[in-house]
PDB file of C-alpha atoms and ligand atoms in Angstrom:
ATOM      1  CA  UNK A  49    -211.857   4.287-176.655  1.00 44.00           C
ATOM      2  CA  UNK A  50    -211.868   2.108-179.733  1.00 47.00           C
ATOM      3  CA  UNK A  51    -215.226   0.405-180.518  1.00 47.00           C
ATOM      4  CA  UNK A  52    -214.823  -3.236-181.097  1.00 53.00           C
ATOM      5  CA  UNK A  53    -216.138  -6.572-180.073  1.00 54.00           C
ATOM      6  CA  UNK A  54    -212.753  -7.301-178.600  1.00 55.00           C
ATOM      7  CA  UNK A  55    -213.152  -4.351-176.199  1.00 55.00           C
ATOM      8  CA  UNK A  56    -216.591  -5.503-175.236  1.00 52.00           C
ATOM      9  CA  UNK A  57    -215.313  -8.990-174.451  1.00 54.00           C
ATOM     10  CA  UNK A  58    -212.397  -7.615-172.519  1.00 55.00           C
ATOM     11  CA  UNK A  59    -214.704  -5.429-170.400  1.00 49.00           C
ATOM     12  CA  UNK A  60    -216.996  -8.396-169.751  1.00 48.00           C
ATOM     13  CA  UNK A  61    -214.028 -10.599-169.057  1.00 49.00           C
ATOM     14  CA  UNK A  62    -213.071  -8.566-165.925  1.00 44.00           C
ATOM     15  CA  UNK A  63    -216.270  -9.547-164.165  1.00 41.00           C
ATOM     16  CA  UNK A  64    -215.943 -13.101-165.406  1.00 43.00           C
ATOM     17  CA  UNK A  65    -212.428 -13.400-163.982  1.00 42.00           C
ATOM     18  CA  UNK A  66    -213.723 -12.254-160.639  1.00 40.00           C
ATOM     19  CA  UNK A  67    -216.534 -14.788-160.656  1.00 38.00           C
ATOM     20  CA  UNK A  68    -214.176 -17.600-161.585  1.00 39.00           C
ATOM     21  CA  UNK A  69    -211.757 -16.776-158.814  1.00 39.00           C
ATOM     22  CA  UNK A  70    -214.486 -16.857-156.239  1.00 38.00           C
ATOM     23  CA  UNK A  71    -215.815 -20.141-157.486  1.00 36.00           C
ATOM     24  CA  UNK A  72    -212.295 -21.765-157.397  1.00 39.00           C
ATOM     25  CA  UNK A  73    -211.838 -20.647-153.811  1.00 37.00           C
ATOM     26  CA  UNK A  74    -215.185 -22.091-152.792  1.00 38.00           C
ATOM     27  CA  UNK A  75    -214.502 -25.456-154.571  1.00 39.00           C
ATOM     28  CA  UNK A  76    -211.075 -25.813-152.911  1.00 44.00           C
ATOM     29  CA  UNK A  77    -212.533 -25.558-149.428  1.00 43.00           C
ATOM     30  CA  UNK A  78    -213.649 -29.095-148.552  1.00 46.00           C
ATOM     31  CA  UNK A  79    -216.413 -28.115-146.151  1.00 48.00           C
ATOM     32  CA  UNK A  80    -218.038 -25.751-148.740  1.00 49.00           C
ATOM     33  CA  UNK A  81    -217.408 -27.727-151.874  1.00 52.00           C
ATOM     34  CA  UNK A  82    -219.924 -30.352-151.086  1.00 58.00           C
ATOM     35  CA  UNK A  83    -222.688 -27.941-150.201  1.00 64.00           C
ATOM     36  CA  UNK A  84    -222.036 -25.268-152.776  1.00 68.00           C
ATOM     37  CA  UNK A  85    -225.201 -24.610-154.752  1.00 68.00           C
ATOM     38  CA  UNK A  86    -224.781 -24.813-158.514  1.00 70.00           C
ATOM     39  CA  UNK A  87    -224.948 -21.282-160.018  1.00 64.00           C
ATOM     40  CA  UNK A  88    -227.764 -20.754-162.358  1.00 68.00           C
ATOM     41  CA  UNK A  89    -226.523 -20.296-165.989  1.00 65.00           C
ATOM     42  CA  UNK A  90    -228.803 -17.299-166.141  1.00 68.00           C
ATOM     43  CA  UNK A  91    -227.517 -15.675-162.909  1.00 68.00           C
ATOM     44  CA  UNK A  92    -226.286 -12.128-163.573  1.00 61.00           C
ATOM     45  CA  UNK A  93    -223.524 -10.869-161.245  1.00 66.00           C
ATOM     46  CA  UNK A  94    -224.270  -7.782-159.203  1.00 68.00           C
ATOM     47  CA  UNK A  95    -223.592  -4.467-160.818  1.00 62.00           C
ATOM     48  CA  UNK A  96    -220.097  -3.172-160.454  1.00 70.00           C
ATOM     49  CA  UNK A  97    -220.915   0.571-160.775  1.00 85.00           C
ATOM     50  CA  UNK A  98    -223.781   2.656-161.912  1.00 90.00           C
ATOM     51  CA  UNK A  99    -223.606   5.854-163.945  1.00 91.00           C
ATOM     52  CA  UNK A 100    -226.060   8.353-165.145  1.00 96.00           C
ATOM     53  CA  UNK A 101    -225.079   9.952-168.513  1.00 97.00           C
ATOM     54  CA  UNK A 102    -226.598  11.940-171.292  1.00 98.00           C
ATOM     55  CA  UNK A 103    -227.044  10.117-174.646  1.00 98.00           C
ATOM     56  CA  UNK A 104    -227.461  12.107-177.811  1.00 98.00           C
ATOM     57  CA  UNK A 105    -229.840  10.148-179.986  1.00 98.00           C
ATOM     58  CA  UNK A 106    -231.162  11.493-183.224  1.00 98.00           C
ATOM     59  CA  UNK A 107    -230.224  15.011-182.153  1.00 98.00           C
ATOM     60  CA  UNK A 108    -232.012  14.876-178.812  1.00 98.00           C
ATOM     61  CA  UNK A 109    -230.426  14.505-175.393  1.00 98.00           C
ATOM     62  CA  UNK A 110    -231.722  11.710-173.164  1.00 98.00           C
ATOM     63  CA  UNK A 111    -230.522  10.890-169.606  1.00 98.00           C
ATOM     64  CA  UNK A 112    -230.222   7.275-168.621  1.00 97.00           C
ATOM     65  CA  UNK A 113    -228.857   5.336-165.611  1.00 95.00           C
ATOM     66  CA  UNK A 114    -226.838   2.298-166.651  1.00 95.00           C
ATOM     67  CA  UNK A 115    -224.287  -0.154-165.358  1.00 92.00           C
ATOM     68  CA  UNK A 116    -220.781  -0.665-166.828  1.00 90.00           C
ATOM     69  CA  UNK A 117    -222.019  -3.860-168.356  1.00 91.00           C
ATOM     70  CA  UNK A 118    -225.107  -2.373-169.906  1.00 96.00           C
ATOM     71  CA  UNK A 119    -225.155  -2.484-173.692  1.00 97.00           C
ATOM     72  CA  UNK A 120    -226.168   0.427-175.849  1.00 98.00           C
ATOM     73  CA  UNK A 121    -229.198  -1.555-177.156  1.00 98.00           C
ATOM     74  CA  UNK A 122    -230.425  -1.901-173.625  1.00 97.00           C
ATOM     75  CA  UNK A 123    -230.145   1.868-173.008  1.00 97.00           C
ATOM     76  CA  UNK A 124    -231.852   2.738-176.292  1.00 98.00           C
ATOM     77  CA  UNK A 125    -234.706   0.208-176.376  1.00 97.00           C
ATOM     78  CA  UNK A 126    -235.222  -0.804-172.711  1.00 96.00           C
ATOM     79  CA  UNK A 127    -234.303   2.245-170.765  1.00 97.00           C
ATOM     80  CA  UNK A 128    -235.370   5.013-173.178  1.00 97.00           C
ATOM     81  CA  UNK A 129    -238.186   3.222-174.996  1.00 97.00           C
ATOM     82  CA  UNK A 130    -236.864   3.736-178.546  1.00 98.00           C
ATOM     83  CA  UNK A 131    -237.950   0.323-179.635  1.00 97.00           C
ATOM     84  CA  UNK A 132    -237.352   0.707-183.352  1.00 97.00           C
ATOM     85  CA  UNK A 133    -233.902  -0.872-183.007  1.00 98.00           C
ATOM     86  CA  UNK A 134    -234.366  -4.598-182.991  1.00 97.00           C
ATOM     87  CA  UNK A 135    -232.252  -7.078-181.114  1.00 97.00           C
ATOM     88  CA  UNK A 136    -232.180 -10.503-182.686  1.00 96.00           C
ATOM     89  CA  UNK A 137    -229.073 -12.699-182.277  1.00 97.00           C
ATOM     90  CA  UNK A 138    -227.529 -10.654-179.428  1.00 97.00           C
ATOM     91  CA  UNK A 139    -224.267 -12.165-180.620  1.00 96.00           C
ATOM     92  CA  UNK A 140    -222.770  -9.480-182.927  1.00 97.00           C
ATOM     93  CA  UNK A 141    -223.750 -11.570-185.969  1.00 97.00           C
ATOM     94  CA  UNK A 142    -226.999 -10.407-187.586  1.00 98.00           C
ATOM     95  CA  UNK A 143    -226.925  -6.612-187.712  1.00 98.00           C
ATOM     96  CA  UNK A 144    -230.525  -6.139-186.740  1.00 98.00           C
ATOM     97  CA  UNK A 145    -229.508  -3.916-183.834  1.00 98.00           C
ATOM     98  CA  UNK A 146    -227.256  -1.589-185.834  1.00 98.00           C
ATOM     99  CA  UNK A 147    -227.151   2.072-184.978  1.00 98.00           C
ATOM    100  CA  UNK A 148    -224.779   4.823-186.242  1.00 98.00           C
ATOM    101  CA  UNK A 149    -222.302   6.323-183.774  1.00 98.00           C
ATOM    102  CA  UNK A 150    -220.747   9.484-185.183  1.00 98.00           C
ATOM    103  CA  UNK A 151    -221.817   8.209-188.652  1.00 98.00           C
ATOM    104  CA  UNK A 152    -220.270   4.719-188.374  1.00 98.00           C
ATOM    105  CA  UNK A 153    -222.496   1.615-187.935  1.00 98.00           C
ATOM    106  CA  UNK A 154    -222.112  -0.431-184.727  1.00 98.00           C
ATOM    107  CA  UNK A 155    -223.943  -3.427-183.416  1.00 98.00           C
ATOM    108  CA  UNK A 156    -225.697  -1.932-180.357  1.00 98.00           C
ATOM    109  CA  UNK A 157    -226.007  -5.375-178.723  1.00 98.00           C
ATOM    110  CA  UNK A 158    -222.202  -5.537-178.521  1.00 98.00           C
ATOM    111  CA  UNK A 159    -221.425  -1.954-177.801  1.00 98.00           C
ATOM    112  CA  UNK A 160    -221.267  -0.852-174.184  1.00 97.00           C
ATOM    113  CA  UNK A 161    -223.473   2.045-173.352  1.00 98.00           C
ATOM    114  CA  UNK A 162    -220.555   3.924-171.831  1.00 96.00           C
ATOM    115  CA  UNK A 163    -218.731   3.790-175.216  1.00 97.00           C
ATOM    116  CA  UNK A 164    -221.411   5.970-176.816  1.00 98.00           C
ATOM    117  CA  UNK A 165    -221.547   8.718-174.199  1.00 98.00           C
ATOM    118  CA  UNK A 166    -220.584  12.060-175.823  1.00 97.00           C
ATOM    119  CA  UNK A 167    -221.110  10.704-179.281  1.00 98.00           C
ATOM    120  CA  UNK A 168    -223.968  11.250-181.784  1.00 98.00           C
ATOM    121  CA  UNK A 169    -226.140   8.193-181.977  1.00 98.00           C
ATOM    122  CA  UNK A 170    -228.450   7.637-184.877  1.00 98.00           C
ATOM    123  CA  UNK A 171    -231.293   5.066-184.780  1.00 98.00           C
ATOM    124  CA  UNK A 172    -234.082   4.145-187.190  1.00 98.00           C
ATOM    125  CA  UNK A 173    -236.397   6.664-185.428  1.00 97.00           C
ATOM    126  CA  UNK A 174    -234.126   9.376-186.825  1.00 98.00           C
ATOM    127  CA  UNK A 175    -234.849   8.286-190.400  1.00 97.00           C
ATOM    128  CA  UNK A 176    -238.508   9.145-190.678  1.00 92.00           C
ATOM    129  CA  UNK A 177    -241.880   8.256-189.488  1.00 88.00           C
ATOM    130  CA  UNK A 178    -245.116   7.062-191.166  1.00 86.00           C
ATOM    131  CA  UNK A 179    -246.065  10.628-192.107  1.00 91.00           C
ATOM    132  CA  UNK A 180    -242.708  11.598-193.355  1.00 94.00           C
ATOM    133  CA  UNK A 181    -240.696   8.657-194.616  1.00 96.00           C
ATOM    134  CA  UNK A 182    -237.113   8.915-195.626  1.00 97.00           C
ATOM    135  CA  UNK A 183    -236.506   8.286-199.382  1.00 97.00           C
ATOM    136  CA  UNK A 184    -234.771   5.078-198.323  1.00 97.00           C
ATOM    137  CA  UNK A 185    -237.876   3.910-196.595  1.00 97.00           C
ATOM    138  CA  UNK A 186    -240.093   4.920-199.448  1.00 97.00           C
ATOM    139  CA  UNK A 187    -238.049   3.119-202.052  1.00 98.00           C
ATOM    140  CA  UNK A 188    -237.805   0.073-199.737  1.00 97.00           C
ATOM    141  CA  UNK A 189    -241.565   0.029-199.565  1.00 96.00           C
ATOM    142  CA  UNK A 190    -241.836   0.310-203.319  1.00 97.00           C
ATOM    143  CA  UNK A 191    -239.562  -2.627-203.922  1.00 97.00           C
ATOM    144  CA  UNK A 192    -240.860  -4.766-201.043  1.00 96.00           C
ATOM    145  CA  UNK A 193    -237.420  -4.881-199.531  1.00 97.00           C
ATOM    146  CA  UNK A 194    -238.863  -6.209-196.335  1.00 93.00           C
ATOM    147  CA  UNK A 195    -240.736  -9.432-195.653  1.00 93.00           C
ATOM    148  CA  UNK A 196    -240.860  -9.969-191.918  1.00 96.00           C
ATOM    149  CA  UNK A 197    -239.060  -6.636-191.412  1.00 95.00           C
ATOM    150  CA  UNK A 198    -236.974  -7.657-188.489  1.00 96.00           C
ATOM    151  CA  UNK A 199    -233.673  -6.828-190.211  1.00 98.00           C
ATOM    152  CA  UNK A 200    -235.022  -3.601-191.744  1.00 98.00           C
ATOM    153  CA  UNK A 201    -234.193  -0.987-189.038  1.00 97.00           C
ATOM    154  CA  UNK A 202    -230.564  -2.277-188.901  1.00 98.00           C
ATOM    155  CA  UNK A 203    -229.691  -2.265-192.608  1.00 98.00           C
ATOM    156  CA  UNK A 204    -231.573   0.991-193.246  1.00 98.00           C
ATOM    157  CA  UNK A 205    -229.471   2.786-190.647  1.00 98.00           C
ATOM    158  CA  UNK A 206    -226.276   1.310-192.183  1.00 98.00           C
ATOM    159  CA  UNK A 207    -227.401   2.305-195.606  1.00 98.00           C
ATOM    160  CA  UNK A 208    -228.133   5.788-194.409  1.00 98.00           C
ATOM    161  CA  UNK A 209    -224.569   5.920-193.079  1.00 98.00           C
ATOM    162  CA  UNK A 210    -223.279   4.818-196.479  1.00 98.00           C
ATOM    163  CA  UNK A 211    -225.446   7.263-198.516  1.00 98.00           C
ATOM    164  CA  UNK A 212    -224.506  10.171-196.245  1.00 98.00           C
ATOM    165  CA  UNK A 213    -220.916   9.673-197.362  1.00 98.00           C
ATOM    166  CA  UNK A 214    -221.548   8.540-200.983  1.00 98.00           C
ATOM    167  CA  UNK A 215    -224.849   9.040-202.794  1.00 98.00           C
ATOM    168  CA  UNK A 216    -223.513   7.089-205.748  1.00 98.00           C
ATOM    169  CA  UNK A 217    -222.208   3.796-204.377  1.00 98.00           C
ATOM    170  CA  UNK A 218    -221.597   0.772-206.741  1.00 98.00           C
ATOM    171  CA  UNK A 219    -223.401  -2.496-206.148  1.00 98.00           C
ATOM    172  CA  UNK A 220    -220.200  -3.934-204.735  1.00 98.00           C
ATOM    173  CA  UNK A 221    -219.860  -0.957-202.286  1.00 98.00           C
ATOM    174  CA  UNK A 222    -223.507  -1.479-201.153  1.00 98.00           C
ATOM    175  CA  UNK A 223    -222.882  -5.171-200.673  1.00 98.00           C
ATOM    176  CA  UNK A 224    -219.733  -4.479-198.735  1.00 98.00           C
ATOM    177  CA  UNK A 225    -221.401  -1.915-196.454  1.00 98.00           C
ATOM    178  CA  UNK A 226    -224.363  -4.257-195.777  1.00 98.00           C
ATOM    179  CA  UNK A 227    -222.154  -7.377-195.359  1.00 98.00           C
ATOM    180  CA  UNK A 228    -222.750  -7.326-191.561  1.00 98.00           C
ATOM    181  CA  UNK A 229    -226.527  -7.689-192.031  1.00 98.00           C
ATOM    182  CA  UNK A 230    -228.379 -11.042-192.269  1.00 98.00           C
ATOM    183  CA  UNK A 231    -231.829 -11.055-193.697  1.00 98.00           C
ATOM    184  CA  UNK A 232    -233.540 -14.318-192.875  1.00 96.00           C
ATOM    185  CA  UNK A 233    -236.153 -13.653-195.496  1.00 97.00           C
ATOM    186  CA  UNK A 234    -233.381 -13.284-198.079  1.00 96.00           C
ATOM    187  CA  UNK A 235    -234.626  -9.969-199.473  1.00 97.00           C
ATOM    188  CA  UNK A 236    -231.043  -9.173-200.411  1.00 98.00           C
ATOM    189  CA  UNK A 237    -231.601  -8.295-204.086  1.00 98.00           C
ATOM    190  CA  UNK A 238    -234.434  -5.830-203.200  1.00 98.00           C
ATOM    191  CA  UNK A 239    -232.349  -4.321-200.411  1.00 98.00           C
ATOM    192  CA  UNK A 240    -229.315  -3.628-202.596  1.00 98.00           C
ATOM    193  CA  UNK A 241    -231.544  -2.230-205.366  1.00 98.00           C
ATOM    194  CA  UNK A 242    -233.221   0.007-202.849  1.00 98.00           C
ATOM    195  CA  UNK A 243    -229.918   1.514-201.713  1.00 98.00           C
ATOM    196  CA  UNK A 244    -228.728   2.016-205.282  1.00 98.00           C
ATOM    197  CA  UNK A 245    -231.910   3.668-206.360  1.00 98.00           C
ATOM    198  CA  UNK A 246    -232.257   5.810-203.274  1.00 98.00           C
ATOM    199  CA  UNK A 247    -228.867   7.209-204.240  1.00 98.00           C
ATOM    200  CA  UNK A 248    -230.381   8.239-207.599  1.00 98.00           C
ATOM    201  CA  UNK A 249    -233.210  10.003-205.751  1.00 98.00           C
ATOM    202  CA  UNK A 250    -230.868  11.752-203.406  1.00 98.00           C
ATOM    203  CA  UNK A 251    -228.790  12.858-206.389  1.00 98.00           C
ATOM    204  CA  UNK A 252    -231.896  14.316-208.036  1.00 98.00           C
ATOM    205  CA  UNK A 253    -231.701  11.808-210.973  1.00 97.00           C
ATOM    206  CA  UNK A 254    -234.924   9.890-210.168  1.00 96.00           C
ATOM    207  CA  UNK A 255    -238.260  10.382-208.423  1.00 95.00           C
ATOM    208  CA  UNK A 256    -240.249   8.007-206.383  1.00 93.00           C
ATOM    209  CA  UNK A 257    -243.482   7.006-208.017  1.00 84.00           C
TER     210      UNK A 257
HETATM  211  S1  FES B 535    -228.767  -8.393-182.381  1.00 85.22           S
HETATM  212 FE1  FES B 535    -226.917  -7.365-182.510  1.00 85.22          FE
HETATM  213  S2  FES B 535    -225.940  -8.201-184.173  1.00 85.22           S
HETATM  214 FE2  FES B 535    -227.662  -9.415-184.022  1.00 85.22          FE
HETATM  215  S1  FES B 536    -237.054  -9.088-194.083  1.00 85.22           S
HETATM  216 FE1  FES B 536    -237.198 -10.710-192.731  1.00 85.22          FE
HETATM  217  S2  FES B 536    -235.175 -10.790-191.887  1.00 85.22           S
HETATM  218 FE2  FES B 536    -235.063  -9.412-193.465  1.00 85.22          FE
END
């Protein structure tokens, strides 16, 4: 299956069509139309199906039950408790929720969980922890590439995906790779510098002070 926002919207549209059809039928019946309660805008339709699958995250296998409408972020953060991946806009716009799937960055808020089954998922927890930070995290700390830090797990994961493929990216390549990330604190200059200089560390051309 191809990962895209279009596929997500298509999948979500199947349930939306079903709901719309039901509402029209109700409205066209005179005796029901007057009494039909207004649906809450927050009402979530009943689950269509449930599945239990194994998700490979940062090299470990986790089992989770999910519904066909469940997003990958919901599985990672809510069901499995890997809360490092932030969800901010929930609209496929900001990049805070990014994870790698087979090495490619995806917005986990707009990737269905079922699309990631059988793939290798990488989240910020796979980068490092406070006792053993990844060079990207150490350089980011040195350059203060985070202010509120909300965008940080997302762009760090995307940058890791870039550096895994190319440890010597140009500034333009870094900007292009991170173009799907919004930093509301506008730490962009420090973020780009972090990725460039982490490449130097990974290539053995620089050390972190
Ligand atoms: S929370 Fe997913 S792109 Fe903003
Ligand atoms: S550091 Fe605050 S959003 Fe990026």
